[in-house]
Short mmCIF file of C-alpha atoms and ligand atoms in Angstrom, two decimals:
data_model
loop_
_atom_site.label_atom_id
_atom_site.label_comp_id
_atom_site.label_asym_id
_atom_site.label_seq_id
_atom_site.Cartn_x
_atom_site.Cartn_y
_atom_site.Cartn_z
CA MET A 481 -0.84 24.51 14.13
CA LYS A 482 0.41 22.18 16.82
CA VAL A 483 0.55 18.75 15.23
CA ALA A 484 1.20 15.33 16.80
CA VAL A 485 2.83 13.12 14.17
CA PHE A 486 2.27 9.40 14.83
CA SER A 487 4.23 6.38 13.54
CA ALA A 488 7.07 8.85 12.96
CA LYS A 489 10.35 7.41 11.67
CA SER A 490 13.61 9.25 10.99
CA TYR A 491 12.68 9.75 7.34
CA ASP A 492 9.28 11.26 8.28
CA ARG A 493 11.04 13.82 10.47
CA GLN A 494 13.59 14.58 7.77
CA PHE A 495 11.07 15.20 4.99
CA LEU A 496 8.32 16.86 7.08
CA ASP A 497 10.83 19.20 8.78
CA ALA A 498 12.26 20.15 5.38
CA ALA A 499 8.78 20.82 3.92
CA ASN A 500 7.75 22.81 7.03
CA ALA A 501 10.97 24.87 6.81
CA ALA A 502 10.48 25.46 3.06
CA GLN A 503 7.05 26.93 3.83
CA GLY A 504 8.40 29.21 6.61
CA HIS A 505 7.90 26.90 9.66
CA PRO A 506 4.14 27.51 9.90
CA HIS A 507 3.53 24.45 12.11
CA LEU A 508 4.91 22.99 15.32
CA LEU A 509 5.42 19.27 14.74
CA THR A 510 5.86 16.80 17.61
CA TYR A 511 6.98 13.33 16.57
CA TYR A 512 5.88 10.09 18.26
CA ASP A 513 7.31 6.76 17.07
CA VAL A 514 4.24 4.85 18.23
CA LEU A 515 1.12 3.73 16.43
CA LEU A 516 -1.98 5.80 17.10
CA ARG A 517 -4.36 3.64 19.10
CA PRO A 518 -7.05 4.46 21.69
CA LYS A 519 -4.31 3.79 24.32
CA THR A 520 -1.77 6.21 22.77
CA ALA A 521 -4.30 8.92 21.88
CA ALA A 522 -3.53 10.75 25.16
CA LEU A 523 -0.27 11.93 23.55
CA VAL A 524 -2.26 14.43 21.47
CA GLU A 525 -3.09 16.60 24.47
CA GLY A 526 -2.19 20.20 23.62
CA HIS A 527 -2.25 19.60 19.84
CA ASP A 528 -4.84 20.83 17.31
CA ALA A 529 -4.17 18.20 14.68
CA ILE A 530 -2.68 14.77 14.21
CA CYS A 531 -0.73 13.40 11.29
CA ALA A 532 -1.16 9.64 10.77
CA PHE A 533 0.07 6.85 8.50
CA VAL A 534 -1.28 3.61 7.04
CA ASN A 535 -1.36 1.44 10.18
CA ASP A 536 -2.59 4.05 12.65
CA ASP A 537 -6.02 3.25 14.03
CA LEU A 538 -8.57 5.96 13.37
CA GLY A 539 -11.60 3.93 14.34
CA ALA A 540 -14.51 5.31 16.36
CA GLN A 541 -12.86 4.81 19.77
CA THR A 542 -9.66 6.66 18.83
CA LEU A 543 -11.58 9.47 17.12
CA GLU A 544 -13.82 9.96 20.19
CA ARG A 545 -10.68 10.32 22.32
CA LEU A 546 -9.09 12.75 19.83
CA ALA A 547 -12.26 14.88 19.80
CA GLU A 548 -12.31 15.00 23.63
CA LEU A 549 -8.72 16.25 23.53
CA GLY A 550 -9.59 19.05 21.08
CA VAL A 551 -8.24 17.64 17.82
CA ARG A 552 -9.97 19.23 14.81
CA LEU A 553 -7.95 17.80 11.94
CA VAL A 554 -6.63 14.37 11.02
CA THR A 555 -4.17 14.63 8.16
CA LEU A 556 -3.04 11.35 6.61
CA ARG A 557 0.37 11.20 4.99
CA CYS A 558 -0.77 8.46 2.61
CA THR A 559 -3.32 7.93 -0.17
CA GLY A 560 -5.49 5.16 1.31
CA PHE A 561 -7.96 6.12 4.05
CA ASN A 562 -9.41 2.68 4.84
CA ASN A 563 -8.16 3.04 8.45
CA VAL A 564 -10.43 6.04 9.17
CA ASP A 565 -14.06 5.81 10.35
CA LEU A 566 -15.24 8.73 8.22
CA ALA A 567 -18.82 8.66 9.56
CA THR A 568 -17.57 9.05 13.14
CA ALA A 569 -15.10 11.78 12.12
CA ALA A 570 -17.94 13.72 10.45
CA ARG A 571 -20.21 13.30 13.49
CA LEU A 572 -17.44 14.59 15.78
CA GLY A 573 -16.63 17.54 13.49
CA ILE A 574 -13.12 16.27 12.75
CA THR A 575 -11.88 17.12 9.26
CA VAL A 576 -9.86 14.43 7.45
CA THR A 577 -7.33 15.14 4.71
CA ARG A 578 -4.89 12.88 2.87
CA VAL A 579 -2.22 13.01 0.18
CA SER A 580 -4.38 12.18 -2.81
CA VAL A 581 -1.55 12.35 -5.33
CA TYR A 582 2.16 11.62 -4.99
CA SER A 583 4.66 9.96 -7.27
CA PRO A 584 2.65 6.97 -8.59
CA TYR A 585 5.92 5.85 -10.19
CA SER A 586 7.22 4.81 -6.76
CA VAL A 587 4.57 2.12 -6.23
CA ALA A 588 4.28 1.17 -9.91
CA GLU A 589 8.03 0.60 -10.31
CA HIS A 590 8.19 -1.47 -7.12
CA THR A 591 5.27 -3.57 -8.41
CA VAL A 592 7.11 -4.38 -11.63
CA GLY A 593 10.26 -5.01 -9.55
CA LEU A 594 8.39 -7.73 -7.64
CA MET A 595 7.22 -9.30 -10.93
CA LEU A 596 10.78 -9.42 -12.28
CA MET A 597 12.20 -10.72 -9.02
CA LEU A 598 9.69 -13.56 -8.78
CA ASN A 599 9.85 -14.48 -12.46
CA ARG A 600 13.66 -14.58 -12.70
CA LYS A 601 14.02 -15.79 -9.08
CA LEU A 602 16.46 -13.01 -8.31
CA HIS A 603 15.99 -13.47 -4.54
CA ARG A 604 17.27 -17.03 -4.85
CA ALA A 605 19.96 -16.25 -7.43
CA TYR A 606 21.42 -13.52 -5.19
CA ASN A 607 21.82 -15.91 -2.28
CA ARG A 608 23.19 -18.71 -4.45
CA VAL A 609 25.94 -16.64 -6.01
CA ARG A 610 26.98 -15.29 -2.60
CA ASP A 611 27.33 -18.92 -1.56
CA ASP A 612 29.52 -19.68 -4.64
CA ASN A 613 26.68 -21.80 -6.04
CA PHE A 614 26.56 -20.97 -9.74
CA SER A 615 24.05 -23.63 -10.77
CA LEU A 616 21.02 -22.48 -12.78
CA GLU A 617 18.85 -25.44 -11.77
CA GLY A 618 15.43 -24.18 -10.65
CA LEU A 619 16.02 -20.60 -11.77
CA MET A 620 14.23 -20.71 -15.12
CA GLY A 621 11.85 -17.82 -15.82
CA PHE A 622 9.63 -16.78 -18.72
CA ASP A 623 9.57 -13.82 -21.10
CA LEU A 624 7.30 -11.04 -19.94
CA HIS A 625 7.00 -10.10 -23.60
CA GLY A 626 3.75 -11.59 -24.88
CA CYS A 627 2.42 -12.33 -21.37
CA THR A 628 -1.14 -11.39 -20.39
CA VAL A 629 -1.30 -9.21 -17.28
CA GLY A 630 -4.55 -8.36 -15.48
CA ILE A 631 -4.60 -5.00 -13.70
CA ILE A 632 -7.34 -4.63 -11.09
CA GLY A 633 -7.76 -0.87 -10.59
CA THR A 634 -6.45 1.33 -13.40
CA GLY A 635 -6.17 4.61 -11.49
CA LYS A 636 -2.92 6.55 -11.06
CA ILE A 637 -0.71 3.60 -10.04
CA GLY A 638 -2.43 0.92 -12.17
CA GLN A 639 -2.08 3.16 -15.21
CA ILE A 640 1.71 3.56 -14.74
CA VAL A 641 2.08 -0.21 -14.21
CA ALA A 642 0.16 -0.64 -17.48
CA GLN A 643 2.49 1.77 -19.30
CA ILE A 644 5.64 0.02 -18.03
CA LEU A 645 4.29 -3.42 -18.96
CA HIS A 646 3.14 -2.13 -22.35
CA GLY A 647 6.82 -1.27 -22.87
CA PHE A 648 7.72 -4.90 -22.10
CA GLY A 649 5.26 -6.04 -24.78
CA CYS A 650 2.64 -7.53 -22.43
CA HIS A 651 -1.05 -7.87 -23.33
CA LEU A 652 -3.06 -5.93 -20.77
CA TYR A 653 -6.49 -6.60 -19.32
CA GLY A 654 -8.00 -4.04 -16.96
CA TYR A 655 -10.89 -4.21 -14.52
CA ASP A 656 -12.16 -0.99 -12.99
CA PRO A 657 -15.70 0.31 -12.33
CA TYR A 658 -14.46 3.71 -13.61
CA PRO A 659 -12.57 2.96 -16.85
CA SER A 660 -10.04 5.48 -18.18
CA GLN A 661 -9.29 6.49 -21.76
CA ALA A 662 -5.54 6.37 -21.06
CA PHE A 663 -5.75 2.64 -20.23
CA ARG A 664 -7.98 1.91 -23.24
CA GLU A 665 -5.18 3.16 -25.50
CA ILE A 666 -2.85 0.34 -24.42
CA GLY A 667 -5.12 -2.34 -22.90
CA THR A 668 -8.60 -3.84 -22.90
CA TYR A 669 -11.20 -3.54 -20.17
CA THR A 670 -12.99 -6.72 -19.32
CA THR A 671 -15.00 -8.37 -16.56
CA LEU A 672 -13.26 -9.52 -13.39
CA GLU A 673 -14.04 -13.13 -14.33
CA THR A 674 -12.35 -12.86 -17.74
CA LEU A 675 -9.35 -11.04 -16.28
CA LEU A 676 -8.90 -13.75 -13.64
CA ALA A 677 -9.23 -16.58 -16.16
CA ALA A 678 -7.00 -15.09 -18.87
CA SER A 679 -4.06 -13.52 -16.99
CA GLU A 680 -0.67 -15.07 -16.30
CA ILE A 681 0.04 -12.19 -13.89
CA ILE A 682 -2.59 -10.40 -11.79
CA THR A 683 -1.76 -7.18 -9.95
CA LEU A 684 -3.98 -5.25 -7.52
CA HIS A 685 -4.19 -1.45 -7.62
CA CYS A 686 -7.66 -0.70 -6.27
CA PRO A 687 -8.35 0.89 -2.88
CA LEU A 688 -9.54 -1.25 0.03
CA LEU A 689 -13.26 -0.66 0.48
CA PRO A 690 -15.79 -2.61 2.59
CA GLU A 691 -17.17 -4.18 -0.61
CA ASN A 692 -13.84 -5.52 -1.89
CA GLU A 693 -12.30 -6.90 1.30
CA HIS A 694 -10.93 -10.36 0.37
CA LEU A 695 -11.52 -9.72 -3.32
CA ILE A 696 -8.91 -12.43 -3.76
CA ASN A 697 -10.38 -15.47 -1.98
CA ALA A 698 -10.77 -19.23 -2.52
CA THR A 699 -13.45 -18.68 -5.19
CA THR A 700 -11.58 -16.05 -7.20
CA ILE A 701 -8.30 -17.98 -6.88
CA ALA A 702 -10.03 -21.05 -8.36
CA GLN A 703 -11.02 -18.92 -11.38
CA MET A 704 -7.37 -18.01 -12.11
CA LYS A 705 -4.98 -19.73 -14.51
CA ARG A 706 -2.95 -22.49 -12.88
CA GLY A 707 0.47 -21.20 -11.85
CA VAL A 708 -0.61 -17.54 -11.91
CA MET A 709 1.59 -14.80 -10.46
CA LEU A 710 -0.30 -12.65 -7.94
CA ILE A 711 1.02 -9.23 -6.89
CA ASN A 712 -0.47 -7.00 -4.20
CA THR A 713 1.07 -3.60 -3.52
CA SER A 714 -2.29 -2.04 -2.64
CA ARG A 715 -3.76 -3.06 0.72
CA GLY A 716 -3.39 -6.34 2.64
CA LYS A 717 -7.05 -6.97 3.30
CA LEU A 718 -7.81 -7.18 -0.43
CA VAL A 719 -6.37 -10.70 -0.16
CA ASP A 720 -7.50 -13.62 2.00
CA THR A 721 -4.02 -14.78 3.02
CA LYS A 722 -5.13 -18.23 4.20
CA ALA A 723 -6.81 -18.90 0.82
CA VAL A 724 -3.64 -17.74 -0.95
CA ILE A 725 -1.53 -20.14 1.14
CA GLU A 726 -3.81 -23.00 0.08
CA GLY A 727 -3.44 -21.79 -3.53
CA ILE A 728 0.35 -21.82 -3.26
CA LYS A 729 0.38 -25.29 -1.67
CA SER A 730 -1.80 -26.72 -4.46
CA GLY A 731 0.21 -25.03 -7.23
CA GLN A 732 -2.77 -22.94 -8.36
CA ILE A 733 -0.72 -19.84 -7.43
CA GLY A 734 2.78 -20.13 -8.86
CA TYR A 735 4.24 -16.89 -7.50
CA LEU A 736 3.20 -14.37 -4.88
CA GLY A 737 4.65 -10.88 -4.44
CA ILE A 738 3.24 -8.70 -1.67
CA ASP A 739 4.18 -5.34 -0.23
CA VAL A 740 1.15 -5.31 2.06
CA TYR A 741 -0.30 -7.93 4.41
CA GLU A 742 -3.63 -8.08 6.19
CA GLU A 743 -2.10 -8.21 9.68
CA GLU A 744 0.88 -5.97 8.89
CA ASP A 745 0.26 -3.43 11.65
CA SER A 746 1.89 -5.63 14.31
CA LEU A 747 4.92 -6.32 12.07
CA PHE A 748 5.82 -3.74 9.49
CA PHE A 749 7.95 -0.61 9.97
CA GLN A 750 9.75 -2.17 12.96
CA ASP A 751 12.97 -4.15 13.46
CA LEU A 752 11.72 -7.44 14.94
CA SER A 753 14.85 -9.41 14.07
CA ASP A 754 15.56 -10.20 17.73
CA THR A 755 12.05 -11.40 18.52
CA VAL A 756 9.99 -14.51 17.83
CA ILE A 757 7.26 -13.63 15.35
CA GLN A 758 3.92 -14.84 16.68
CA ASP A 759 2.02 -14.63 13.40
CA ASP A 760 2.11 -18.23 12.10
CA THR A 761 0.34 -17.35 8.85
CA PHE A 762 3.00 -14.78 8.00
CA GLN A 763 5.81 -17.18 8.91
CA LEU A 764 4.33 -19.92 6.74
CA LEU A 765 4.10 -17.47 3.84
CA GLN A 766 7.77 -16.55 4.37
CA SER A 767 8.79 -20.18 4.13
CA PHE A 768 7.76 -20.63 0.47
CA PRO A 769 10.47 -20.20 -2.20
CA ASN A 770 8.02 -18.62 -4.66
CA VAL A 771 6.90 -15.82 -2.32
CA VAL A 772 8.57 -12.42 -2.05
CA ILE A 773 7.46 -10.06 0.70
CA THR A 774 8.48 -6.44 1.15
CA ALA A 775 7.32 -4.48 4.21
CA HIS A 776 5.10 -1.74 2.73
CA GLN A 777 8.02 -0.01 1.03
CA ALA A 778 6.56 0.47 -2.47
CA PHE A 779 5.99 4.20 -1.80
CA PHE A 780 9.47 4.66 -0.36
CA THR A 781 11.35 6.86 -2.82
CA ARG A 782 12.71 10.31 -2.05
CA ASN A 783 10.45 11.71 -4.79
CA ALA A 784 7.35 10.30 -3.11
CA LEU A 785 8.43 11.37 0.39
CA THR A 786 9.08 14.91 -0.88
CA ASP A 787 5.59 15.07 -2.45
CA ILE A 788 3.95 13.56 0.65
CA ALA A 789 5.62 15.99 3.06
CA ARG A 790 4.89 19.07 0.94
CA THR A 791 1.20 18.17 0.54
CA THR A 792 0.86 17.31 4.24
CA ILE A 793 2.18 20.73 5.28
CA GLU A 794 -0.08 22.40 2.68
CA ASN A 795 -3.11 20.48 4.00
CA LEU A 796 -2.35 21.76 7.52
CA THR A 797 -1.91 25.35 6.31
CA CYS A 798 -5.11 25.33 4.23
CA PHE A 799 -7.09 24.01 7.18
CA GLU A 800 -5.61 26.57 9.58
CA GLN A 801 -6.30 29.45 7.19
CA GLY A 802 -9.82 28.27 6.29
CA LEU A 803 -8.86 27.82 2.63
CA PRO A 804 -10.54 25.20 0.37
CA LEU A 805 -9.27 21.70 1.18
CA ALA A 806 -8.37 20.03 -2.10
CA ASN A 807 -7.43 16.81 -0.30
CA GLU A 808 -10.34 16.47 2.13
CA VAL A 809 -11.77 12.96 2.48
CA LYS A 810 -15.48 12.67 3.11
CA GLN A 811 -17.75 9.70 3.43
CA ALA A 812 -19.42 8.97 0.08
CA SER A 813 -23.12 9.81 0.23
CA PRO A 814 -25.27 6.67 0.41
P1 NAD B 903 -6.52 5.81 -7.55
O1 NAD B 903 -7.69 6.30 -6.77
O2 NAD B 903 -5.87 6.73 -8.53
O3 NAD B 903 -6.96 4.50 -8.37
C1 NAD B 903 -7.70 3.46 -7.82
C2 NAD B 903 -8.55 2.86 -8.94
O4 NAD B 903 -9.20 1.69 -8.42
C3 NAD B 903 -9.65 3.81 -9.44
O5 NAD B 903 -9.58 3.94 -10.85
C4 NAD B 903 -10.94 3.14 -8.98
O6 NAD B 903 -12.02 3.36 -9.90
C5 NAD B 903 -10.53 1.68 -8.96
N1 NAD B 903 -11.37 0.81 -8.15
C6 NAD B 903 -12.11 1.12 -7.05
N2 NAD B 903 -12.73 0.02 -6.60
C7 NAD B 903 -12.37 -1.00 -7.42
C8 NAD B 903 -12.67 -2.39 -7.46
N3 NAD B 903 -13.47 -2.96 -6.55
N4 NAD B 903 -12.14 -3.13 -8.46
C9 NAD B 903 -11.32 -2.57 -9.38
N5 NAD B 903 -10.99 -1.27 -9.38
C10 NAD B 903 -11.50 -0.50 -8.41
O7 NAD B 903 -5.48 5.27 -6.49
P2 NAD B 903 -3.92 5.02 -6.69
O8 NAD B 903 -3.17 6.24 -6.35
O9 NAD B 903 -3.71 4.36 -8.00
O10 NAD B 903 -3.64 3.98 -5.49
C11 NAD B 903 -4.22 2.69 -5.50
C12 NAD B 903 -4.03 2.03 -4.15
O11 NAD B 903 -2.64 1.78 -3.95
C13 NAD B 903 -4.39 2.92 -2.94
O12 NAD B 903 -5.77 2.86 -2.65
C14 NAD B 903 -3.57 2.33 -1.83
O13 NAD B 903 -4.32 1.35 -1.17
C15 NAD B 903 -2.41 1.65 -2.57
N6 NAD B 903 -1.11 2.29 -2.26
C16 NAD B 903 -0.11 1.51 -1.78
C17 NAD B 903 1.13 2.06 -1.49
C18 NAD B 903 2.29 1.23 -0.99
O14 NAD B 903 3.31 1.79 -0.56
N7 NAD B 903 2.23 -0.09 -1.05
C19 NAD B 903 1.33 3.43 -1.68
C20 NAD B 903 0.29 4.19 -2.22
C21 NAD B 903 -0.93 3.62 -2.51
#
């Protein structure tokens, strides 16, 4: 198939080309290092499919344009599909596939990395030592052993986070509308309210859905323990950033670690070091000493990129050959 790959970085080319070659070069891939938007959709002319990533816009307007240009398949090289208007895709006869499984260790390990960094203030310690400042003042942490951690969403990633933290000796609370036996063996399911009130660390691993946008807001923050550590490596819009800033300023939130941000599409995956960032909320967040931000890199291991590329090429091949689509995404029936 002829495929237009959007938001394409050097590493996307490297891993997708390798996976395409390993499967006998079945597809012609054209790479565009721009976000897919209604304005950039014209680039797909002459292609049968597009390959998109987390911040590409697959809303109704873009999909209409893709359909006009003859696109029949949207294949996402990520797990989340919150950026796709599935109802419009179905109406236009565009099939949507994703990478439903890839190394969950990548995101889980990064999540625990953020917890350790914030707790032991490694971001500050690193800079101090480089500046020949060997004082420990202000660097005190706490033992993770014995800590209560609340995991919101105990699917593939949440489950691995739970296993790692179980190894540290943490007590685990889980909240998930679809509980799993694997989590029950090491943790306890509870209500969201109890999880919020009882946890010293809260970490988000649920998908972004219309019903849980701003799951973390002024009301839920007020229900948390004072000085809580909040980690979000899932999707930015799960968190009301302005409410979190108020929580940090009042001391209700003691630590914040995020790999995702609600307005990340104008910032992440680009080098903006020579520009003036216009997003004041983001800049304010950056100014706090107890906040660590990474730019949507939790997935970024060579194991994950290998899995993602292989599945993406397989999704394209299955679609082209009319084979069953194990990774098709459809709108849930009402
Ligand atoms: P998964 O589908 O295996 O697990 C998600 C779990 O969340 C499921 O068990 C589901 O029942 C549960 N859930 C759904 N709605 C919920 C709610 N309102 N409250 C609590 N739980 C809820 O998905 P996964 O592979 O574990 O990925 C989780 C999320 O991680 C993805 O949706 C994606 O947004 C994010 N992600 C981020 C990165 C990154 O690089 N930062 C990479 C991959 C995935």
